């Protein structure tokens, strides 16, 4: 770590992809939210691994998520984030539970942060980082 | 020697401050020499040196990892040295390794130490460092999370499930700062203790975390001299004897962490370590909890059964964990009270454990301190390590 402010990186970070998670990001480009699935023990896995963390099988595939989720917890940031995220403030980071039985970190968007609550129903929406990466954000399900 | 048969016989520490003019090597010299002098041993009696990695300082880490410290200090009897990195759990592992050095015959006396200097690193770079440390670079970091946000996520869920109020949560800071204001090594030494209302009046960093519920990054360091319990007893000086230990691993990333597993881990590790030490909950003189942020203190208080279930926050609000309360708790004020020195807060808490058992804690001295519960954790809470320390060895 240098001691100068000249080296501050303002570029948006891209996911540090592993070979076995590449299908997730490829599908994201088409607006599909995938969950890794073990063909031997039937575990749904998030985040994706090289081998199933339950049974160590390499016989892994993918299932398509409905894209629906429920907010498990959230925190809205107003300050003290990296300079590269300053322009987004305030923004809300959340853990959301998918009906496929896995939990993801995400952002909750398209609503006032003060309207977000634990247990809120949300649906996936995609944020383009560049031509290769779309991040799965979630927005409230409108009644 | 039994597997828990070590003792801390010397301690050294510098005040935690924001002092860029005080270099890491200033701190290393002062803390290590103080610890050795406090132990009554000669510098050349030190045969092993184990340093907790200064997580945010790669250059210093390399210097220490590659053996510079014994050379600087002229430790002519040194047989080996290394650094250990498990974040905030690093010092627990240093002490384990010190036990192994002693048990295997590599060393009779081991110097365990830590230093971190944050003040020479720019604020944006510190924020960037703590934005990435312990955060998954594929599934968490691209969304813009930080350590503070991770703690906010856990706090919001805990408050939702337990009914712990913002005022109760804020009172944890008041309790921790009540100890810190009396601690000459704290960055808040002599400073007014904020009321819970004042904590809530400070600006929000990220919900539900207020500025006064976060940590001030600072510079600090400390050192300990460790010998076998048998040797400590022969020396006849005040010492802190390690009597029991237990640990549980939870998860590297917060997104897959099961909160029930964490709470159960807090409970089980306490019970196992106390059983190994041959003591009961009521024997513990101080609950020296290292949790870095206020939010986990009520959870820990309930898991340790020093607070009734669902009443952890209330016990803090009632002042029971504050200086003068009936539950001596984190007597340097944990990171919110001490100032955050990276992996060094847990090092400082081990020094405090020894200081209390040696009867050297001054105004903060807990009367008739016989047994101390000490926990540490690394990263965003990937594990929980519990040790029990006493002022006498187990017979």
PDB file of N, CA, C and O in Angstrom, chain B residues 225-291:
ATOM      1  N   UNK B 225       6.223 -11.612  27.045  1.00  0.00           N
ATOM      2  CA  UNK B 225       7.221 -12.683  27.165  1.00  0.00           C
ATOM      3  C   UNK B 225       6.512 -13.910  27.721  1.00  0.00           C
ATOM      4  O   UNK B 225       5.832 -13.836  28.749  1.00  0.00           O
ATOM      5  N   UNK B 226       6.675 -15.031  27.001  1.00  0.00           N
ATOM      6  CA  UNK B 226       5.982 -16.271  27.338  1.00  0.00           C
ATOM      7  C   UNK B 226       7.008 -17.344  27.707  1.00  0.00           C
ATOM      8  O   UNK B 226       8.012 -17.516  27.000  1.00  0.00           O
ATOM      9  N   UNK B 227       6.740 -18.019  28.811  1.00  0.00           N
ATOM     10  CA  UNK B 227       7.586 -19.149  29.227  1.00  0.00           C
ATOM     11  C   UNK B 227       6.660 -20.304  29.627  1.00  0.00           C
ATOM     12  O   UNK B 227       5.441 -20.151  29.645  1.00  0.00           O
ATOM     13  N   UNK B 228       7.231 -21.438  29.984  1.00  0.00           N
ATOM     14  CA  UNK B 228       6.401 -22.542  30.458  1.00  0.00           C
ATOM     15  C   UNK B 228       5.794 -22.179  31.816  1.00  0.00           C
ATOM     16  O   UNK B 228       6.370 -21.394  32.588  1.00  0.00           O
ATOM     17  N   UNK B 229       4.643 -22.776  32.105  1.00  0.00           N
ATOM     18  CA  UNK B 229       3.998 -22.521  33.393  1.00  0.00           C
ATOM     19  C   UNK B 229       4.921 -22.929  34.540  1.00  0.00           C
ATOM     20  O   UNK B 229       5.000 -22.251  35.575  1.00  0.00           O
ATOM     21  N   UNK B 230       5.623 -24.003  34.329  1.00  0.00           N
ATOM     22  CA  UNK B 230       6.535 -24.500  35.363  1.00  0.00           C
ATOM     23  C   UNK B 230       7.627 -23.470  35.671  1.00  0.00           C
ATOM     24  O   UNK B 230       7.921 -23.172  36.826  1.00  0.00           O
ATOM     25  N   UNK B 231       8.181 -22.916  34.617  1.00  0.00           N
ATOM     26  CA  UNK B 231       9.254 -21.919  34.808  1.00  0.00           C
ATOM     27  C   UNK B 231       8.695 -20.649  35.450  1.00  0.00           C
ATOM     28  O   UNK B 231       9.339 -20.037  36.309  1.00  0.00           O
ATOM     29  N   UNK B 232       7.488 -20.255  35.002  1.00  0.00           N
ATOM     30  CA  UNK B 232       6.881 -19.049  35.578  1.00  0.00           C
ATOM     31  C   UNK B 232       6.694 -19.213  37.080  1.00  0.00           C
ATOM     32  O   UNK B 232       6.936 -18.283  37.856  1.00  0.00           O
ATOM     33  N   UNK B 233       6.249 -20.378  37.466  1.00  0.00           N
ATOM     34  CA  UNK B 233       6.009 -20.616  38.898  1.00  0.00           C
ATOM     35  C   UNK B 233       7.325 -20.531  39.673  1.00  0.00           C
ATOM     36  O   UNK B 233       7.386 -19.961  40.768  1.00  0.00           O
ATOM     37  N   UNK B 234       8.394 -21.096  39.097  1.00  0.00           N
ATOM     38  CA  UNK B 234       9.697 -21.055  39.761  1.00  0.00           C
ATOM     39  C   UNK B 234      10.204 -19.619  39.891  1.00  0.00           C
ATOM     40  O   UNK B 234      10.864 -19.271  40.875  1.00  0.00           O
ATOM     41  N   UNK B 235       9.911 -18.796  38.886  1.00  0.00           N
ATOM     42  CA  UNK B 235      10.360 -17.402  38.936  1.00  0.00           C
ATOM     43  C   UNK B 235       9.664 -16.638  40.049  1.00  0.00           C
ATOM     44  O   UNK B 235      10.196 -15.652  40.569  1.00  0.00           O
ATOM     45  N   UNK B 236       8.445 -17.075  40.391  1.00  0.00           N
ATOM     46  CA  UNK B 236       7.743 -16.497  41.534  1.00  0.00           C
ATOM     47  C   UNK B 236       7.243 -15.083  41.338  1.00  0.00           C
ATOM     48  O   UNK B 236       6.961 -14.384  42.310  1.00  0.00           O
ATOM     49  N   UNK B 237       7.171 -14.634  40.096  1.00  0.00           N
ATOM     50  CA  UNK B 237       6.655 -13.292  39.814  1.00  0.00           C
ATOM     51  C   UNK B 237       5.185 -13.376  39.413  1.00  0.00           C
ATOM     52  O   UNK B 237       4.723 -14.424  38.979  1.00  0.00           O
ATOM     53  N   UNK B 238       4.450 -12.266  39.532  1.00  0.00           N
ATOM     54  CA  UNK B 238       3.077 -12.277  39.027  1.00  0.00           C
ATOM     55  C   UNK B 238       3.063 -12.679  37.558  1.00  0.00           C
ATOM     56  O   UNK B 238       3.897 -12.226  36.771  1.00  0.00           O
ATOM     57  N   UNK B 239       2.127 -13.553  37.216  1.00  0.00           N
ATOM     58  CA  UNK B 239       2.069 -14.064  35.841  1.00  0.00           C
ATOM     59  C   UNK B 239       0.632 -14.414  35.490  1.00  0.00           C
ATOM     60  O   UNK B 239      -0.234 -14.494  36.362  1.00  0.00           O
ATOM     61  N   UNK B 240       0.406 -14.579  34.185  1.00  0.00           N
ATOM     62  CA  UNK B 240      -0.906 -15.028  33.694  1.00  0.00           C
ATOM     63  C   UNK B 240      -0.713 -16.409  33.087  1.00  0.00           C
ATOM     64  O   UNK B 240       0.051 -16.571  32.126  1.00  0.00           O
ATOM     65  N   UNK B 241      -1.385 -17.380  33.662  1.00  0.00           N
ATOM     66  CA  UNK B 241      -1.237 -18.774  33.217  1.00  0.00           C
ATOM     67  C   UNK B 241      -2.387 -19.151  32.298  1.00  0.00           C
ATOM     68  O   UNK B 241      -3.557 -18.950  32.639  1.00  0.00           O
ATOM     69  N   UNK B 242      -2.041 -19.728  31.158  1.00  0.00           N
ATOM     70  CA  UNK B 242      -3.082 -20.194  30.228  1.00  0.00           C
ATOM     71  C   UNK B 242      -3.604 -21.535  30.736  1.00  0.00           C
ATOM     72  O   UNK B 242      -2.858 -22.498  30.863  1.00  0.00           O
ATOM     73  N   UNK B 243      -4.920 -21.578  30.981  1.00  0.00           N
ATOM     74  CA  UNK B 243      -5.508 -22.755  31.633  1.00  0.00           C
ATOM     75  C   UNK B 243      -6.432 -23.560  30.728  1.00  0.00           C
ATOM     76  O   UNK B 243      -6.690 -24.735  30.989  1.00  0.00           O
ATOM     77  N   UNK B 244      -6.978 -22.927  29.717  1.00  0.00           N
ATOM     78  CA  UNK B 244      -7.915 -23.644  28.855  1.00  0.00           C
ATOM     79  C   UNK B 244      -8.086 -22.943  27.523  1.00  0.00           C
ATOM     80  O   UNK B 244      -7.816 -21.743  27.407  1.00  0.00           O
ATOM     81  N   UNK B 245      -8.526 -23.708  26.520  1.00  0.00           N
ATOM     82  CA  UNK B 245      -8.673 -23.137  25.178  1.00  0.00           C
ATOM     83  C   UNK B 245      -9.711 -23.917  24.386  1.00  0.00           C
ATOM     84  O   UNK B 245      -9.860 -25.128  24.565  1.00  0.00           O
ATOM     85  N   UNK B 246     -10.406 -23.209  23.525  1.00  0.00           N
ATOM     86  CA  UNK B 246     -11.324 -23.860  22.597  1.00  0.00           C
ATOM     87  C   UNK B 246     -11.497 -22.951  21.392  1.00  0.00           C
ATOM     88  O   UNK B 246     -11.278 -21.737  21.484  1.00  0.00           O
ATOM     89  N   UNK B 247     -11.911 -23.509  20.274  1.00  0.00           N
ATOM     90  CA  UNK B 247     -12.090 -22.702  19.057  1.00  0.00           C
ATOM     91  C   UNK B 247     -13.148 -23.326  18.163  1.00  0.00           C
ATOM     92  O   UNK B 247     -13.382 -24.545  18.206  1.00  0.00           O
ATOM     93  N   UNK B 248     -13.778 -22.489  17.387  1.00  0.00           N
ATOM     94  CA  UNK B 248     -14.685 -22.940  16.331  1.00  0.00           C
ATOM     95  C   UNK B 248     -14.503 -22.066  15.092  1.00  0.00           C
ATOM     96  O   UNK B 248     -14.343 -20.847  15.203  1.00  0.00           O
ATOM     97  N   UNK B 249     -14.557 -22.699  13.930  1.00  0.00           N
ATOM     98  CA  UNK B 249     -14.531 -21.997  12.644  1.00  0.00           C
ATOM     99  C   UNK B 249     -15.965 -21.807  12.163  1.00  0.00           C
ATOM    100  O   UNK B 249     -16.796 -22.714  12.306  1.00  0.00           O
ATOM    101  N   UNK B 250     -16.255 -20.639  11.596  1.00  0.00           N
ATOM    102  CA  UNK B 250     -17.604 -20.371  11.083  1.00  0.00           C
ATOM    103  C   UNK B 250     -17.600 -20.312   9.550  1.00  0.00           C
ATOM    104  O   UNK B 250     -18.031 -21.248   8.896  1.00  0.00           O
ATOM    105  N   UNK B 251     -17.108 -19.243   8.984  1.00  0.00           N
ATOM    106  CA  UNK B 251     -17.011 -19.139   7.516  1.00  0.00           C
ATOM    107  C   UNK B 251     -16.090 -17.983   7.176  1.00  0.00           C
ATOM    108  O   UNK B 251     -15.946 -17.040   7.957  1.00  0.00           O
ATOM    109  N   UNK B 252     -15.495 -18.072   5.989  1.00  0.00           N
ATOM    110  CA  UNK B 252     -14.601 -16.997   5.554  1.00  0.00           C
ATOM    111  C   UNK B 252     -15.350 -15.765   5.102  1.00  0.00           C
ATOM    112  O   UNK B 252     -14.900 -14.639   5.305  1.00  0.00           O
ATOM    113  N   UNK B 253     -16.491 -15.968   4.462  1.00  0.00           N
ATOM    114  CA  UNK B 253     -17.278 -14.839   3.973  1.00  0.00           C
ATOM    115  C   UNK B 253     -18.580 -14.749   4.766  1.00  0.00           C
ATOM    116  O   UNK B 253     -19.108 -15.754   5.237  1.00  0.00           O
ATOM    117  N   UNK B 254     -19.081 -13.535   4.875  1.00  0.00           N
ATOM    118  CA  UNK B 254     -20.289 -13.336   5.673  1.00  0.00           C
ATOM    119  C   UNK B 254     -21.527 -13.865   4.967  1.00  0.00           C
ATOM    120  O   UNK B 254     -22.506 -14.223   5.617  1.00  0.00           O
ATOM    121  N   UNK B 255     -21.485 -13.910   3.639  1.00  0.00           N
ATOM    122  CA  UNK B 255     -22.687 -14.276   2.892  1.00  0.00           C
ATOM    123  C   UNK B 255     -23.120 -15.715   3.168  1.00  0.00           C
ATOM    124  O   UNK B 255     -24.304 -16.034   3.080  1.00  0.00           O
ATOM    125  N   UNK B 256     -22.188 -16.570   3.528  1.00  0.00           N
ATOM    126  CA  UNK B 256     -22.567 -17.957   3.824  1.00  0.00           C
ATOM    127  C   UNK B 256     -22.559 -18.254   5.326  1.00  0.00           C
ATOM    128  O   UNK B 256     -22.706 -19.398   5.734  1.00  0.00           O
ATOM    129  N   UNK B 257     -22.415 -17.206   6.156  1.00  0.00           N
ATOM    130  CA  UNK B 257     -22.294 -17.441   7.600  1.00  0.00           C
ATOM    131  C   UNK B 257     -23.672 -17.639   8.241  1.00  0.00           C
ATOM    132  O   UNK B 257     -24.586 -16.857   8.015  1.00  0.00           O
ATOM    133  N   UNK B 258     -23.759 -18.687   9.030  1.00  0.00           N
ATOM    134  CA  UNK B 258     -25.005 -19.036   9.714  1.00  0.00           C
ATOM    135  C   UNK B 258     -24.974 -18.416  11.112  1.00  0.00           C
ATOM    136  O   UNK B 258     -24.119 -18.767  11.929  1.00  0.00           O
ATOM    137  N   UNK B 259     -25.881 -17.491  11.392  1.00  0.00           N
ATOM    138  CA  UNK B 259     -25.825 -16.784  12.675  1.00  0.00           C
ATOM    139  C   UNK B 259     -26.042 -17.725  13.855  1.00  0.00           C
ATOM    140  O   UNK B 259     -25.477 -17.524  14.933  1.00  0.00           O
ATOM    141  N   UNK B 260     -26.861 -18.776  13.669  1.00  0.00           N
ATOM    142  CA  UNK B 260     -27.047 -19.748  14.759  1.00  0.00           C
ATOM    143  C   UNK B 260     -25.741 -20.496  15.054  1.00  0.00           C
ATOM    144  O   UNK B 260     -25.418 -20.770  16.210  1.00  0.00           O
ATOM    145  N   UNK B 261     -25.009 -20.803  13.982  1.00  0.00           N
ATOM    146  CA  UNK B 261     -23.730 -21.500  14.160  1.00  0.00           C
ATOM    147  C   UNK B 261     -22.753 -20.617  14.940  1.00  0.00           C
ATOM    148  O   UNK B 261     -22.002 -21.103  15.794  1.00  0.00           O
ATOM    149  N   UNK B 262     -22.792 -19.320  14.660  1.00  0.00           N
ATOM    150  CA  UNK B 262     -21.906 -18.391  15.373  1.00  0.00           C
ATOM    151  C   UNK B 262     -22.288 -18.327  16.853  1.00  0.00           C
ATOM    152  O   UNK B 262     -21.429 -18.456  17.737  1.00  0.00           O
ATOM    153  N   UNK B 263     -23.583 -18.145  17.127  1.00  0.00           N
ATOM    154  CA  UNK B 263     -24.019 -18.046  18.526  1.00  0.00           C
ATOM    155  C   UNK B 263     -23.701 -19.329  19.281  1.00  0.00           C
ATOM    156  O   UNK B 263     -23.195 -19.298  20.414  1.00  0.00           O
ATOM    157  N   UNK B 264     -23.982 -20.457  18.656  1.00  0.00           N
ATOM    158  CA  UNK B 264     -23.663 -21.732  19.300  1.00  0.00           C
ATOM    159  C   UNK B 264     -22.156 -21.888  19.502  1.00  0.00           C
ATOM    160  O   UNK B 264     -21.710 -22.440  20.520  1.00  0.00           O
ATOM    161  N   UNK B 265     -21.392 -21.390  18.528  1.00  0.00           N
ATOM    162  CA  UNK B 265     -19.932 -21.441  18.658  1.00  0.00           C
ATOM    163  C   UNK B 265     -19.443 -20.633  19.843  1.00  0.00           C
ATOM    164  O   UNK B 265     -18.524 -21.045  20.559  1.00  0.00           O
ATOM    165  N   UNK B 266     -20.056 -19.465  20.043  1.00  0.00           N
ATOM    166  CA  UNK B 266     -19.703 -18.657  21.225  1.00  0.00           C
ATOM    167  C   UNK B 266     -19.959 -19.453  22.511  1.00  0.00           C
ATOM    168  O   UNK B 266     -19.164 -19.437  23.451  1.00  0.00           O
ATOM    169  N   UNK B 267     -21.101 -20.144  22.544  1.00  0.00           N
ATOM    170  CA  UNK B 267     -21.473 -20.896  23.755  1.00  0.00           C
ATOM    171  C   UNK B 267     -20.535 -22.078  23.987  1.00  0.00           C
ATOM    172  O   UNK B 267     -20.020 -22.283  25.095  1.00  0.00           O
ATOM    173  N   UNK B 268     -20.345 -22.858  22.946  1.00  0.00           N
ATOM    174  CA  UNK B 268     -19.573 -24.102  23.077  1.00  0.00           C
ATOM    175  C   UNK B 268     -18.118 -23.819  23.430  1.00  0.00           C
ATOM    176  O   UNK B 268     -17.534 -24.487  24.300  1.00  0.00           O
ATOM    177  N   UNK B 269     -17.533 -22.825  22.773  1.00  0.00           N
ATOM    178  CA  UNK B 269     -16.121 -22.536  23.042  1.00  0.00           C
ATOM    179  C   UNK B 269     -15.922 -22.087  24.489  1.00  0.00           C
ATOM    180  O   UNK B 269     -14.924 -22.441  25.131  1.00  0.00           O
ATOM    181  N   UNK B 270     -16.866 -21.303  24.999  1.00  0.00           N
ATOM    182  CA  UNK B 270     -16.758 -20.865  26.406  1.00  0.00           C
ATOM    183  C   UNK B 270     -16.821 -22.068  27.335  1.00  0.00           C
ATOM    184  O   UNK B 270     -16.005 -22.200  28.265  1.00  0.00           O
ATOM    185  N   UNK B 271     -17.771 -22.945  27.086  1.00  0.00           N
ATOM    186  CA  UNK B 271     -17.940 -24.099  27.967  1.00  0.00           C
ATOM    187  C   UNK B 271     -16.729 -25.024  27.907  1.00  0.00           C
ATOM    188  O   UNK B 271     -16.258 -25.514  28.942  1.00  0.00           O
ATOM    189  N   UNK B 272     -16.233 -25.268  26.694  1.00  0.00           N
ATOM    190  CA  UNK B 272     -15.092 -26.176  26.552  1.00  0.00           C
ATOM    191  C   UNK B 272     -13.835 -25.607  27.207  1.00  0.00           C
ATOM    192  O   UNK B 272     -13.101 -26.330  27.900  1.00  0.00           O
ATOM    193  N   UNK B 273     -13.604 -24.317  26.999  1.00  0.00           N
ATOM    194  CA  UNK B 273     -12.385 -23.712  27.565  1.00  0.00           C
ATOM    195  C   UNK B 273     -12.475 -23.670  29.094  1.00  0.00           C
ATOM    196  O   UNK B 273     -11.485 -23.934  29.791  1.00  0.00           O
ATOM    197  N   UNK B 274     -13.654 -23.347  29.612  1.00  0.00           N
ATOM    198  CA  UNK B 274     -13.808 -23.301  31.080  1.00  0.00           C
ATOM    199  C   UNK B 274     -13.681 -24.704  31.682  1.00  0.00           C
ATOM    200  O   UNK B 274     -13.089 -24.874  32.750  1.00  0.00           O
ATOM    201  N   UNK B 275     -14.236 -25.697  30.981  1.00  0.00           N
ATOM    202  CA  UNK B 275     -14.114 -27.073  31.479  1.00  0.00           C
ATOM    203  C   UNK B 275     -12.649 -27.492  31.509  1.00  0.00           C
ATOM    204  O   UNK B 275     -12.191 -28.116  32.483  1.00  0.00           O
ATOM    205  N   UNK B 276     -11.912 -27.127  30.468  1.00  0.00           N
ATOM    206  CA  UNK B 276     -10.485 -27.485  30.435  1.00  0.00           C
ATOM    207  C   UNK B 276      -9.730 -26.796  31.579  1.00  0.00           C
ATOM    208  O   UNK B 276      -8.804 -27.359  32.156  1.00  0.00           O
ATOM    209  N   UNK B 277     -10.145 -25.570  31.883  1.00  0.00           N
ATOM    210  CA  UNK B 277      -9.495 -24.816  32.960  1.00  0.00           C
ATOM    211  C   UNK B 277      -9.971 -25.253  34.335  1.00  0.00           C
ATOM    212  O   UNK B 277      -9.384 -24.866  35.352  1.00  0.00           O
ATOM    213  N   UNK B 278     -11.060 -26.033  34.361  1.00  0.00           N
ATOM    214  CA  UNK B 278     -11.587 -26.498  35.643  1.00  0.00           C
ATOM    215  C   UNK B 278     -12.309 -25.414  36.411  1.00  0.00           C
ATOM    216  O   UNK B 278     -12.291 -25.411  37.653  1.00  0.00           O
ATOM    217  N   UNK B 279     -12.925 -24.485  35.688  1.00  0.00           N
ATOM    218  CA  UNK B 279     -13.651 -23.419  36.374  1.00  0.00           C
ATOM    219  C   UNK B 279     -15.099 -23.353  35.876  1.00  0.00           C
ATOM    220  O   UNK B 279     -15.448 -23.958  34.861  1.00  0.00           O
ATOM    221  N   UNK B 280     -15.897 -22.610  36.617  1.00  0.00           N
ATOM    222  CA  UNK B 280     -17.292 -22.372  36.256  1.00  0.00           C
ATOM    223  C   UNK B 280     -17.448 -20.895  35.856  1.00  0.00           C
ATOM    224  O   UNK B 280     -16.597 -20.065  36.167  1.00  0.00           O
ATOM    225  N   UNK B 281     -18.590 -20.617  35.243  1.00  0.00           N
ATOM    226  CA  UNK B 281     -18.879 -19.241  34.800  1.00  0.00           C
ATOM    227  C   UNK B 281     -18.714 -18.247  35.942  1.00  0.00           C
ATOM    228  O   UNK B 281     -18.171 -17.156  35.768  1.00  0.00           O
ATOM    229  N   UNK B 282     -19.189 -18.617  37.118  1.00  0.00           N
ATOM    230  CA  UNK B 282     -19.157 -17.684  38.256  1.00  0.00           C
ATOM    231  C   UNK B 282     -17.742 -17.440  38.779  1.00  0.00           C
ATOM    232  O   UNK B 282     -17.524 -16.521  39.577  1.00  0.00           O
ATOM    233  N   UNK B 283     -16.763 -18.246  38.326  1.00  0.00           N
ATOM    234  CA  UNK B 283     -15.375 -18.033  38.738  1.00  0.00           C
ATOM    235  C   UNK B 283     -14.688 -16.926  37.936  1.00  0.00           C
ATOM    236  O   UNK B 283     -13.620 -16.443  38.323  1.00  0.00           O
ATOM    237  N   UNK B 284     -15.281 -16.566  36.795  1.00  0.00           N
ATOM    238  CA  UNK B 284     -14.623 -15.618  35.893  1.00  0.00           C
ATOM    239  C   UNK B 284     -14.674 -14.209  36.478  1.00  0.00           C
ATOM    240  O   UNK B 284     -15.738 -13.699  36.819  1.00  0.00           O
ATOM    241  N   UNK B 285     -13.498 -13.590  36.575  1.00  0.00           N
ATOM    242  CA  UNK B 285     -13.410 -12.231  37.130  1.00  0.00           C
ATOM    243  C   UNK B 285     -13.653 -11.174  36.054  1.00  0.00           C
ATOM    244  O   UNK B 285     -14.187 -10.099  36.349  1.00  0.00           O
ATOM    245  N   UNK B 286     -13.189 -11.440  34.833  1.00  0.00           N
ATOM    246  CA  UNK B 286     -13.332 -10.481  33.723  1.00  0.00           C
ATOM    247  C   UNK B 286     -13.708 -11.239  32.460  1.00  0.00           C
ATOM    248  O   UNK B 286     -13.101 -12.269  32.134  1.00  0.00           O
ATOM    249  N   UNK B 287     -14.698 -10.699  31.751  1.00  0.00           N
ATOM    250  CA  UNK B 287     -15.034 -11.196  30.418  1.00  0.00           C
ATOM    251  C   UNK B 287     -14.345 -10.262  29.424  1.00  0.00           C
ATOM    252  O   UNK B 287     -14.853  -9.186  29.114  1.00  0.00           O
ATOM    253  N   UNK B 288     -13.185 -10.686  28.944  1.00  0.00           N
ATOM    254  CA  UNK B 288     -12.386  -9.815  28.082  1.00  0.00           C
ATOM    255  C   UNK B 288     -12.700 -10.152  26.629  1.00  0.00           C
ATOM    256  O   UNK B 288     -12.042 -10.978  26.002  1.00  0.00           O
ATOM    257  N   UNK B 289     -13.738  -9.505  26.127  1.00  0.00           N
ATOM    258  CA  UNK B 289     -14.281  -9.867  24.805  1.00  0.00           C
ATOM    259  C   UNK B 289     -13.759  -8.947  23.725  1.00  0.00           C
ATOM    260  O   UNK B 289     -13.874  -7.725  23.825  1.00  0.00           O
ATOM    261  N   UNK B 290     -13.203  -9.556  22.695  1.00  0.00           N
ATOM    262  CA  UNK B 290     -12.708  -8.830  21.523  1.00  0.00           C
ATOM    263  C   UNK B 290     -13.677  -9.082  20.370  1.00  0.00           C
ATOM    264  O   UNK B 290     -13.748 -10.171  19.825  1.00  0.00           O
ATOM    265  N   UNK B 291     -14.439  -8.055  20.031  1.00  0.00           N
ATOM    266  CA  UNK B 291     -15.453  -8.208  18.985  1.00  0.00           C
ATOM    267  C   UNK B 291     -15.404  -7.071  17.969  1.00  0.00           C
ATOM    268  O   UNK B 291     -16.169  -7.054  17.008  1.00  0.00           O
TER     269      UNK B 291
END
